[in-house]
mmCIF file of C-alpha atoms in Angstrom:
data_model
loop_
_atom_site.group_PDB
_atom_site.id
_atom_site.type_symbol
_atom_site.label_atom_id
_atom_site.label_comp_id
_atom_site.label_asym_id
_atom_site.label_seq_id
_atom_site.Cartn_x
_atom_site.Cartn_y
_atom_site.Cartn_z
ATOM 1 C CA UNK A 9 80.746 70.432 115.855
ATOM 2 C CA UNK A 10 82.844 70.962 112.738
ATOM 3 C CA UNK A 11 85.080 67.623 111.321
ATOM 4 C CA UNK A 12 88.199 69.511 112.191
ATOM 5 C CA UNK A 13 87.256 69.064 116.448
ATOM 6 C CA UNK A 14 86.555 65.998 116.562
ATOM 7 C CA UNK A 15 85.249 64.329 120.434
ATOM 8 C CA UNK A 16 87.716 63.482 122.685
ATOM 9 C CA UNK A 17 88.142 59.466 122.714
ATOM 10 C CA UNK A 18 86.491 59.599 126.701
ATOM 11 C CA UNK A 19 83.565 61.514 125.258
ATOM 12 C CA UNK A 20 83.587 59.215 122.036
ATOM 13 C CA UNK A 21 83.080 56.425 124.173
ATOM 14 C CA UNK A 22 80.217 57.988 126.713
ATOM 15 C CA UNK A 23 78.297 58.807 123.878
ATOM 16 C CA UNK A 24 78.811 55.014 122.864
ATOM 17 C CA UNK A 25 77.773 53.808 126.458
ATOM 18 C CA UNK A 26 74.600 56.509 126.236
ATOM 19 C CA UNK A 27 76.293 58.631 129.254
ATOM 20 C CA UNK A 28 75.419 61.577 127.072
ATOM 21 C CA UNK A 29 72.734 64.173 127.656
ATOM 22 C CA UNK A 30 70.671 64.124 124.730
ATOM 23 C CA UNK A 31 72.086 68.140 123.338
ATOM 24 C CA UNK A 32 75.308 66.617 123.851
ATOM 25 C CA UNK A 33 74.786 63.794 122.298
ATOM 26 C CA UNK A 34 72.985 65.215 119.219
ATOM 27 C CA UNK A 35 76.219 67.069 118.536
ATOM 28 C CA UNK A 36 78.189 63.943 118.482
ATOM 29 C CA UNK A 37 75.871 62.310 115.935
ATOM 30 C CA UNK A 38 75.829 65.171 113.744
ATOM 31 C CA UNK A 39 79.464 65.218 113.781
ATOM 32 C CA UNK A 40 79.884 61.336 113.079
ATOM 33 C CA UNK A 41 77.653 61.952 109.866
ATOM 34 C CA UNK A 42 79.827 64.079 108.366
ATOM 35 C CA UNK A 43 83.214 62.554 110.094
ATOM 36 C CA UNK A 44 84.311 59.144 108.412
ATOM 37 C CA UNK A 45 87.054 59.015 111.225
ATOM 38 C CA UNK A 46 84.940 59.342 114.119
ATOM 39 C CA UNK A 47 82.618 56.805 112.392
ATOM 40 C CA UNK A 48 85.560 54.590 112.140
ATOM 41 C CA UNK A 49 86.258 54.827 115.719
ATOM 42 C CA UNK A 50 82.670 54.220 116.698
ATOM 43 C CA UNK A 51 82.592 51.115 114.460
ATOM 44 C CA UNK A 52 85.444 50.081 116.307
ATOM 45 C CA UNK A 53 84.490 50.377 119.898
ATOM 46 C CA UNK A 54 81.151 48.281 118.692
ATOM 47 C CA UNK A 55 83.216 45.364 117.909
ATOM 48 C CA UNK A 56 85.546 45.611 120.771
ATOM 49 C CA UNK A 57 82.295 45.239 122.674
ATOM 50 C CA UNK A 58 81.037 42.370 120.549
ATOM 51 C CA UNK A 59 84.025 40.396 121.132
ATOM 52 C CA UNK A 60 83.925 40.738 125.000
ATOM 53 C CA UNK A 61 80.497 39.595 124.687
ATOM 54 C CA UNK A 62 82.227 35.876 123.241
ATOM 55 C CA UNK A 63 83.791 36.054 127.143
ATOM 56 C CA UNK A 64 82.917 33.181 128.838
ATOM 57 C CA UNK A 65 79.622 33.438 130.955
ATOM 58 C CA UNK A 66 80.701 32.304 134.343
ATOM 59 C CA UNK A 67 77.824 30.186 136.069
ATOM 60 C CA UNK A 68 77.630 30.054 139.967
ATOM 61 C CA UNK A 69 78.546 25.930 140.466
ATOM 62 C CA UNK A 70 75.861 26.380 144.131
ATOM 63 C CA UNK A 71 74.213 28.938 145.985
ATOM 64 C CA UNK A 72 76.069 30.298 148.725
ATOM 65 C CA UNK A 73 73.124 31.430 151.022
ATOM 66 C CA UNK A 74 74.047 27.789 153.310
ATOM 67 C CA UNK A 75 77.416 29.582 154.204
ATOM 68 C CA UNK A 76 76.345 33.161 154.979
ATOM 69 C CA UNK A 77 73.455 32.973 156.622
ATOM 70 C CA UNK A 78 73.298 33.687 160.233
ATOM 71 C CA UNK A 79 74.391 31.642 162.736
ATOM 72 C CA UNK A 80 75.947 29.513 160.032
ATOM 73 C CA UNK A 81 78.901 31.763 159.857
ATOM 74 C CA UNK A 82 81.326 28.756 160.814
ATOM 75 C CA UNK A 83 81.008 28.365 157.665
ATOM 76 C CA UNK A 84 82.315 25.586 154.947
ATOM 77 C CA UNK A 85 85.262 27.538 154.002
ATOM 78 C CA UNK A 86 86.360 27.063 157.587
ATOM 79 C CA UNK A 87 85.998 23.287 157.504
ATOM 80 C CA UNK A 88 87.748 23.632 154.376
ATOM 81 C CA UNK A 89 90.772 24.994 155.633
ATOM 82 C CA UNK A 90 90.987 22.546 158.782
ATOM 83 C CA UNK A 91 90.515 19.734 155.875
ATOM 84 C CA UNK A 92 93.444 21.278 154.118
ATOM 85 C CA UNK A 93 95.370 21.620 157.556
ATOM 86 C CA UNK A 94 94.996 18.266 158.356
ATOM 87 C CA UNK A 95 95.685 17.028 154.527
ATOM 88 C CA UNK A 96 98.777 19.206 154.784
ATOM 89 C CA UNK A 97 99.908 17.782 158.094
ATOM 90 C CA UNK A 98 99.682 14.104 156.836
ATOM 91 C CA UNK A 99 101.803 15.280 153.488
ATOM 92 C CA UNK A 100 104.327 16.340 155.895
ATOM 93 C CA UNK A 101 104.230 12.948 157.859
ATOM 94 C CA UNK A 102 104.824 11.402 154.700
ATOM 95 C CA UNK A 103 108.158 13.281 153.264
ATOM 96 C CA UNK A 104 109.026 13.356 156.422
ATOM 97 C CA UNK A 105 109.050 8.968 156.483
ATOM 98 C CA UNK A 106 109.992 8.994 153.113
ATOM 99 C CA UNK A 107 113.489 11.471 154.043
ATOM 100 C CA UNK A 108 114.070 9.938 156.932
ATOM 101 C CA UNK A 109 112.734 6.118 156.140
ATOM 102 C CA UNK A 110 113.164 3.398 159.287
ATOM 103 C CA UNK A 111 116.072 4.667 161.737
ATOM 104 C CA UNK A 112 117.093 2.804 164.420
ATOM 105 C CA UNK A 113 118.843 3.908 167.415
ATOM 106 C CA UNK A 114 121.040 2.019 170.062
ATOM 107 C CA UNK A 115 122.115 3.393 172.967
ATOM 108 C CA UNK A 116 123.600 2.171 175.607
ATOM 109 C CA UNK A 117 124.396 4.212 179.162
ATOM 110 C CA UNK A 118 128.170 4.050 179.566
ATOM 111 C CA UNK A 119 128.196 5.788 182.868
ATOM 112 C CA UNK A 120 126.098 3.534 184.952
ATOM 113 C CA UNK A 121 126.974 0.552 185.591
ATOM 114 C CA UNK A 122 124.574 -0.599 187.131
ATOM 115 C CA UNK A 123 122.153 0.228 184.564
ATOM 116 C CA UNK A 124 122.467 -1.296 181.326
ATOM 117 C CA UNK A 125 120.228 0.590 179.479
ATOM 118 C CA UNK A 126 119.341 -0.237 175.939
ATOM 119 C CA UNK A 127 116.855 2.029 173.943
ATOM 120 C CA UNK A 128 115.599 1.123 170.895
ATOM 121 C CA UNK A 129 113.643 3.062 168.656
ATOM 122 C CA UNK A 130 112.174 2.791 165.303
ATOM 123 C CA UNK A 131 110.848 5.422 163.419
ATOM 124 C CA UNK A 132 108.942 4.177 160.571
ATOM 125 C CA UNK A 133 105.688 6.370 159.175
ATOM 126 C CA UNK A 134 103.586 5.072 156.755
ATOM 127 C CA UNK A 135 102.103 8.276 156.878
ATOM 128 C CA UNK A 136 99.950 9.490 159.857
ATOM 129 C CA UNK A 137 101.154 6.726 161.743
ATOM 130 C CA UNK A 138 104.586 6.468 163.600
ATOM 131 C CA UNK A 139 105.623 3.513 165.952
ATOM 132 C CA UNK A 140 108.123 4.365 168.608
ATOM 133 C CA UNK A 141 109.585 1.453 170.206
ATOM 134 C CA UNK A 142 111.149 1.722 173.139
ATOM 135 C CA UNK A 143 112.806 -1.539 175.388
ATOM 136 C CA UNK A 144 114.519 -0.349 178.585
ATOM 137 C CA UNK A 145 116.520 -3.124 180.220
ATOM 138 C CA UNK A 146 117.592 -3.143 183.900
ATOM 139 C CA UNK A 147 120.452 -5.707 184.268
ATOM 140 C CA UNK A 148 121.255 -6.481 188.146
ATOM 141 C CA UNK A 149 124.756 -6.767 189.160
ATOM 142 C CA UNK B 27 68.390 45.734 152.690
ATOM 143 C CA UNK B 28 66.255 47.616 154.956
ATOM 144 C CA UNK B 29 64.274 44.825 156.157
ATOM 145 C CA UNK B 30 66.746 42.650 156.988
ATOM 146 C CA UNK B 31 68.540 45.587 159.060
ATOM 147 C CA UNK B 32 64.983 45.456 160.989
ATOM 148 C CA UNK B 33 65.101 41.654 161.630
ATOM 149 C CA UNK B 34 63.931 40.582 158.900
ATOM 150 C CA UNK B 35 66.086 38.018 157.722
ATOM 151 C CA UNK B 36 64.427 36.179 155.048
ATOM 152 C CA UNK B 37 65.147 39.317 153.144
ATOM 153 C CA UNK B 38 68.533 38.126 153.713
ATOM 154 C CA UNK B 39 67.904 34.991 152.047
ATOM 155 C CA UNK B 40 66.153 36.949 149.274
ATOM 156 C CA UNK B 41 69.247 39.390 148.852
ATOM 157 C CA UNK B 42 71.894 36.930 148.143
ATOM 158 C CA UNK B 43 69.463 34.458 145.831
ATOM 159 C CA UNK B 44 69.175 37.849 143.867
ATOM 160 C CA UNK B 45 72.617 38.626 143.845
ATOM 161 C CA UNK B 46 74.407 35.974 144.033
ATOM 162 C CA UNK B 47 75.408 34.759 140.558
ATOM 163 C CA UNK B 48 76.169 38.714 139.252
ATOM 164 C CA UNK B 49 78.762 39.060 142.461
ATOM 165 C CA UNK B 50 80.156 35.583 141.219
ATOM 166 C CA UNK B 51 80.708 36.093 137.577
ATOM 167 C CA UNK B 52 82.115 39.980 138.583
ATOM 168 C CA UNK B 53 84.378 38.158 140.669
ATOM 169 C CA UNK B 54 84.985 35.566 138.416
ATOM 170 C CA UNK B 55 86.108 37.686 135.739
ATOM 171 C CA UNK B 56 88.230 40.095 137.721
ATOM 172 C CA UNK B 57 90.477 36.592 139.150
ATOM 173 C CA UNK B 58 89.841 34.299 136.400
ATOM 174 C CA UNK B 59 89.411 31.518 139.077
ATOM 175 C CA UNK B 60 86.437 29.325 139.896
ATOM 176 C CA UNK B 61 86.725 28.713 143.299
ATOM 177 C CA UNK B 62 88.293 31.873 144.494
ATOM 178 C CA UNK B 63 85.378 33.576 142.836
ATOM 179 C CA UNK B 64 83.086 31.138 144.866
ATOM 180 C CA UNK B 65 84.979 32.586 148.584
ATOM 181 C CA UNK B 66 84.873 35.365 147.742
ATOM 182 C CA UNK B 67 81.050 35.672 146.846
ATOM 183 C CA UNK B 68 81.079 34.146 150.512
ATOM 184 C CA UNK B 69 83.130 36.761 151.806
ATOM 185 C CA UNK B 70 81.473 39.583 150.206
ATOM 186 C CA UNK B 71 78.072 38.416 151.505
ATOM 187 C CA UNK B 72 79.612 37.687 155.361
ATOM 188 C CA UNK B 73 81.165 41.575 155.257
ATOM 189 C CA UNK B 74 77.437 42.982 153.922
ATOM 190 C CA UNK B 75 75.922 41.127 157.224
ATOM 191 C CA UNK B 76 78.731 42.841 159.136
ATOM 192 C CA UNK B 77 78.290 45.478 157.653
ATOM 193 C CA UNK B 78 74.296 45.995 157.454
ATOM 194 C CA UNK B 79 73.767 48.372 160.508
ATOM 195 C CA UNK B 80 76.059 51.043 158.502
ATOM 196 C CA UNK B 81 74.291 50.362 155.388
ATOM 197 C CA UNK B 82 72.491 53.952 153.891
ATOM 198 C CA UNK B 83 69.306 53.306 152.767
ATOM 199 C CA UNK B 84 69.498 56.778 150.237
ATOM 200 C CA UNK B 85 72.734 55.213 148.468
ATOM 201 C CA UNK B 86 72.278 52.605 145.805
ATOM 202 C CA UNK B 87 72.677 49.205 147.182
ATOM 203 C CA UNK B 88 73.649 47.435 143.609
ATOM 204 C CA UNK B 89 76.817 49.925 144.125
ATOM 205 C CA UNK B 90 77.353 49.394 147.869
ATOM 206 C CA UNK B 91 77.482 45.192 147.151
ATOM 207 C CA UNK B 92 80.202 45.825 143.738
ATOM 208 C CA UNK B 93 82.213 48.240 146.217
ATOM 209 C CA UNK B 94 82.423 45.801 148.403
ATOM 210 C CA UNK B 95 82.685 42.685 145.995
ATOM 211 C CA UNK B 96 85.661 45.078 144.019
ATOM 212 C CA UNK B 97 87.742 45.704 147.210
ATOM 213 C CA UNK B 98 87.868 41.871 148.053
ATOM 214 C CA UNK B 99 88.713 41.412 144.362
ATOM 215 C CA UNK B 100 91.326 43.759 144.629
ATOM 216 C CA UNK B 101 92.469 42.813 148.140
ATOM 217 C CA UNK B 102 93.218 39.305 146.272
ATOM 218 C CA UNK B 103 94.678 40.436 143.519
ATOM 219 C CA UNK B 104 97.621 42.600 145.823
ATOM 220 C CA UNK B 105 98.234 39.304 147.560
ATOM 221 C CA UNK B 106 98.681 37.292 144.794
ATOM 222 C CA UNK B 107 101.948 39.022 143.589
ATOM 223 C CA UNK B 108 102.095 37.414 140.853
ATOM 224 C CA UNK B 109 98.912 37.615 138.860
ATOM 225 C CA UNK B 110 97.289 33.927 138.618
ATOM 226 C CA UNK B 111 94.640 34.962 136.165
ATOM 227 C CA UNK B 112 95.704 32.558 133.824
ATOM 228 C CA UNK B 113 93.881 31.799 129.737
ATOM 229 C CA UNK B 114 94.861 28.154 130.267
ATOM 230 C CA UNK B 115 92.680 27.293 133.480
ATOM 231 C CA UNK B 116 90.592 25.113 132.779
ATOM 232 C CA UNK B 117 87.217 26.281 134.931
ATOM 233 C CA UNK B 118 85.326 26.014 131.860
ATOM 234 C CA UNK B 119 86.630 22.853 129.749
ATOM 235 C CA UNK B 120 83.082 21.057 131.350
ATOM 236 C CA UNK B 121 80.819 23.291 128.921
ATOM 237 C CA UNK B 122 78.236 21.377 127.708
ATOM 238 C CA UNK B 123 78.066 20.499 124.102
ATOM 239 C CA UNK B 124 75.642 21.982 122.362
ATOM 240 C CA UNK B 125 75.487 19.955 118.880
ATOM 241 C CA UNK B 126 77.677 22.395 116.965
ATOM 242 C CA UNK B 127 80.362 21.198 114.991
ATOM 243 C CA UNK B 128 84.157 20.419 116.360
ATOM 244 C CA UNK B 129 85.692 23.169 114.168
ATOM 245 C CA UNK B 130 83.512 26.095 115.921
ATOM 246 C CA UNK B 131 83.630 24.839 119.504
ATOM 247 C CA UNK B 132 87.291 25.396 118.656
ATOM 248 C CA UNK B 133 87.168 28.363 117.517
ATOM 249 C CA UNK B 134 84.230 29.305 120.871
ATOM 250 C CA UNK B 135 86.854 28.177 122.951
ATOM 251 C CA UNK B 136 89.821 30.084 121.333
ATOM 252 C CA UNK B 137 87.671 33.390 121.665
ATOM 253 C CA UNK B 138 86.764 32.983 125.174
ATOM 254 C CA UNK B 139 90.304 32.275 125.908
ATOM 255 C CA UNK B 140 91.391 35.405 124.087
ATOM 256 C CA UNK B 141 89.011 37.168 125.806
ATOM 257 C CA UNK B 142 89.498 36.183 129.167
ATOM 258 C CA UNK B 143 93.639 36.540 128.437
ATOM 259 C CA UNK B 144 93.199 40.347 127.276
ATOM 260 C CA UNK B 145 91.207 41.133 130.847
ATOM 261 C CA UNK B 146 93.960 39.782 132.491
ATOM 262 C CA UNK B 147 96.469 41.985 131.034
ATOM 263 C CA UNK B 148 94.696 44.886 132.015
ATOM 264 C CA UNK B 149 95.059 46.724 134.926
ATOM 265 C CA UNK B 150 93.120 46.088 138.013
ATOM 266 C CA UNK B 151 91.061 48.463 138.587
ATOM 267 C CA UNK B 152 90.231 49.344 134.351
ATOM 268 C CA UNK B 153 89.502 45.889 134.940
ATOM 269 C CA UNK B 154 86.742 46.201 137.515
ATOM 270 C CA UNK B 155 85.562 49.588 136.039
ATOM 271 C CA UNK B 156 85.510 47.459 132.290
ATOM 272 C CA UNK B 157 83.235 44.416 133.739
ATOM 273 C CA UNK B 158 80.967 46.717 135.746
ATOM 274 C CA UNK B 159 80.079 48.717 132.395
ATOM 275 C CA UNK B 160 80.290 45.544 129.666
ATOM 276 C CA UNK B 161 79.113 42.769 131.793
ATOM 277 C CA UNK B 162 77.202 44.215 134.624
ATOM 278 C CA UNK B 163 75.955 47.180 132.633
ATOM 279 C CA UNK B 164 76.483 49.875 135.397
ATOM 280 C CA UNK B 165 76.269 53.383 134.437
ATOM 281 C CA UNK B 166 78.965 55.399 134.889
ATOM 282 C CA UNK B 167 77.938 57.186 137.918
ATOM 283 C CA UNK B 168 77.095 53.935 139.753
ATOM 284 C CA UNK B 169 80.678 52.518 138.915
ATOM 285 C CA UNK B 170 81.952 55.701 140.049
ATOM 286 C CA UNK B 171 80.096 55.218 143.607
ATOM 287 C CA UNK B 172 81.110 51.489 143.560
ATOM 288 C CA UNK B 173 84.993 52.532 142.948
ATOM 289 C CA UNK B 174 84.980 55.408 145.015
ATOM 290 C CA UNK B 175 85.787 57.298 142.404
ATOM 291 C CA UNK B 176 84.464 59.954 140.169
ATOM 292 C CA UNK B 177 82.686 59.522 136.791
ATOM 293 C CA UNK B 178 85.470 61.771 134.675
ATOM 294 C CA UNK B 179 88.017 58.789 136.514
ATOM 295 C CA UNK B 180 86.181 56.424 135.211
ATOM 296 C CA UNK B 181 85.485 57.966 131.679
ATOM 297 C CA UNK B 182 89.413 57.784 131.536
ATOM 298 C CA UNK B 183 89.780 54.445 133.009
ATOM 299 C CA UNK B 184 86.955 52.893 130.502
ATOM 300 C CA UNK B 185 88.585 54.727 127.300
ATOM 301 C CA UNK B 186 92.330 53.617 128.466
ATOM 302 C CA UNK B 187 90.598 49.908 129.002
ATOM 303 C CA UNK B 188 89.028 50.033 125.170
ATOM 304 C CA UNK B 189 92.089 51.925 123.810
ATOM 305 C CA UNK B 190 94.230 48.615 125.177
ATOM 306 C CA UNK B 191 91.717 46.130 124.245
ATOM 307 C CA UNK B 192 91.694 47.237 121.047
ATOM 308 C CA UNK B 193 95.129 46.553 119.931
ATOM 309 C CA UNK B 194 95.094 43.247 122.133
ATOM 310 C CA UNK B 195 91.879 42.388 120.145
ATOM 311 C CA UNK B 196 92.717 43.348 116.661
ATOM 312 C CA UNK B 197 93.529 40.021 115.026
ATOM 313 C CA UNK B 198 90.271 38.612 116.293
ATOM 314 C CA UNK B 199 88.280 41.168 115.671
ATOM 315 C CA UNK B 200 89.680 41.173 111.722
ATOM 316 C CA UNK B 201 87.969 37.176 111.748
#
């Protein structure tokens, strides 16, 4: 392999993984003897590799064999997301108090006379809890 | 694999304690998130059971778990929109200290961060086909199998991967 051909930068790089049958790969190293460029470029993919070795090394926080194995497959993730259902569903409850805070409404029937009919109800939510309050009044004639 | 396709299922047990921590830091490092890495691991482990009677026992099984491990990954990654794989996160601020002085834990930290932020900017799947050659040491042919792909595609995919990193990289590499 003469300077002038130099490897393609795929085949540079196989030979720098060792994806190279050894004929093959004899020819590159002749040629990077005599090639300064191709040396270059070798030096080059070494340190790109050197630096992805500083990558952080990721460390499994707990096994996962308790959630896969069989007849386990309700797994944690599941009670996970009914945890973050119900979390969800009391965050709602609370915007919803906070929007629409203690409303009280009156009403009274104005067609019936002979019922006088008085509703009350408060709204108030301190979260999951809501009080409805209802007082129904029959007034006799 | 085998056994635990004939009943056998402490050789389940067996496969995941084996695998376990390589599917998690594979996963890990293609979505840059703790915990999504840790349901996923899950995941990829529920779909092998699922998937055990179609398993081959003449293909290799290290590329049959990444395949499956990758297309989960990459499943993720299409739903995300928005790529989430951020530098900043901060799944690894609770390293423990190991005596050395302030000035290079800095400096440790800024690397991994420049490393993990250069990943990110590359496509998905030179990516995958990058970790499965620097970090799980796969040969080309077993990526290839893993990717469904073919080892000249991943020749290409690995030298476009370097070819990027090595421009993102060049500042730190110069230090």
């Amino acid at each position: 392999m003469s300077q002038a051909k130099h490897p393609a930068g795929p085949v540079l790089l196989a030979y720098h993984h060792g994806e190279m049958d050894a004929s093959e790969a004899a020819k590159i190293a002749v040629h990077c003897e005599e090639c300064a460029a191709c040396r270059t470029e070798l030096d080059e993919l070494k340190s790109v590799n050197l630096f992805l070795a500083k990558g952080p090394t990721p460390e499994l926080p707990r096994t996962v064999w308790h959630r896969v194995r069989p007849g386990r497959n309700q797994s944690a993730r599941t009670s996970r997301l009914q945890a973050a259902f119900v979390l969800a569903a009391c965050a709602a409850g609370i915007v919803f108090g906070i929007l629409i805070g203690p409303i009280q409404f009156s009403a009274e029937s104005q067609t019936d006379k002979q019922l006088a009919w008085s509703e009350t109800v408060t709204i108030w939510d301190s979260g999951a809890s809501a009080t409805l309050l209802s007082v129904y009044q029959t007034a006799e004639d | 694999m085998t056994d635990y396709v004939q009943g056998d299922e402490n050789a389940l047990r067996i496969i995941v304690e084996r695998w376990e921590r390589q599917i998690f830091a594979f996963l890990f490092r293609m979505l840059g998130s703790s915990e999504e890495a840790e349901d996923l691991c899950q995941d990829t482990f529920m779909k092998l059971i699922k998937a055990a009677d179609r398993y081959q026992p003449n293909g290799k099984f290290q590329s049959w778990l990444f395949r499956i491990a990758g297309n989960q990954a990459r499943s993720r990654l299409r739903r995300r929109k928005v790529l989430r794989w951020l530098p900043l996160s901060n799944d690894f601020d609770n390293t423990p200290d190991t005596g050395r002085d302030a000035l290079e834990d800095l400096k440790g930290q800024e690397e991994q961060l420049a490393v993990r932020a250069a990943l990110s900017r590359l496509p998905d799947r030179q990516r995958q086909a990058l970790i499965l050659k620097q970090y799980q040491d796969l040969s080309y042919q077993e990526i290839a199998d893993a990717m469904e792909s073919t080892v000249p595609s991943i020749q290409m995919l690995l030298h476009r991967a370097m070819t990027a990193l090595r421009k993102d990289l060049a500042s730190w590499r110069d230090e």
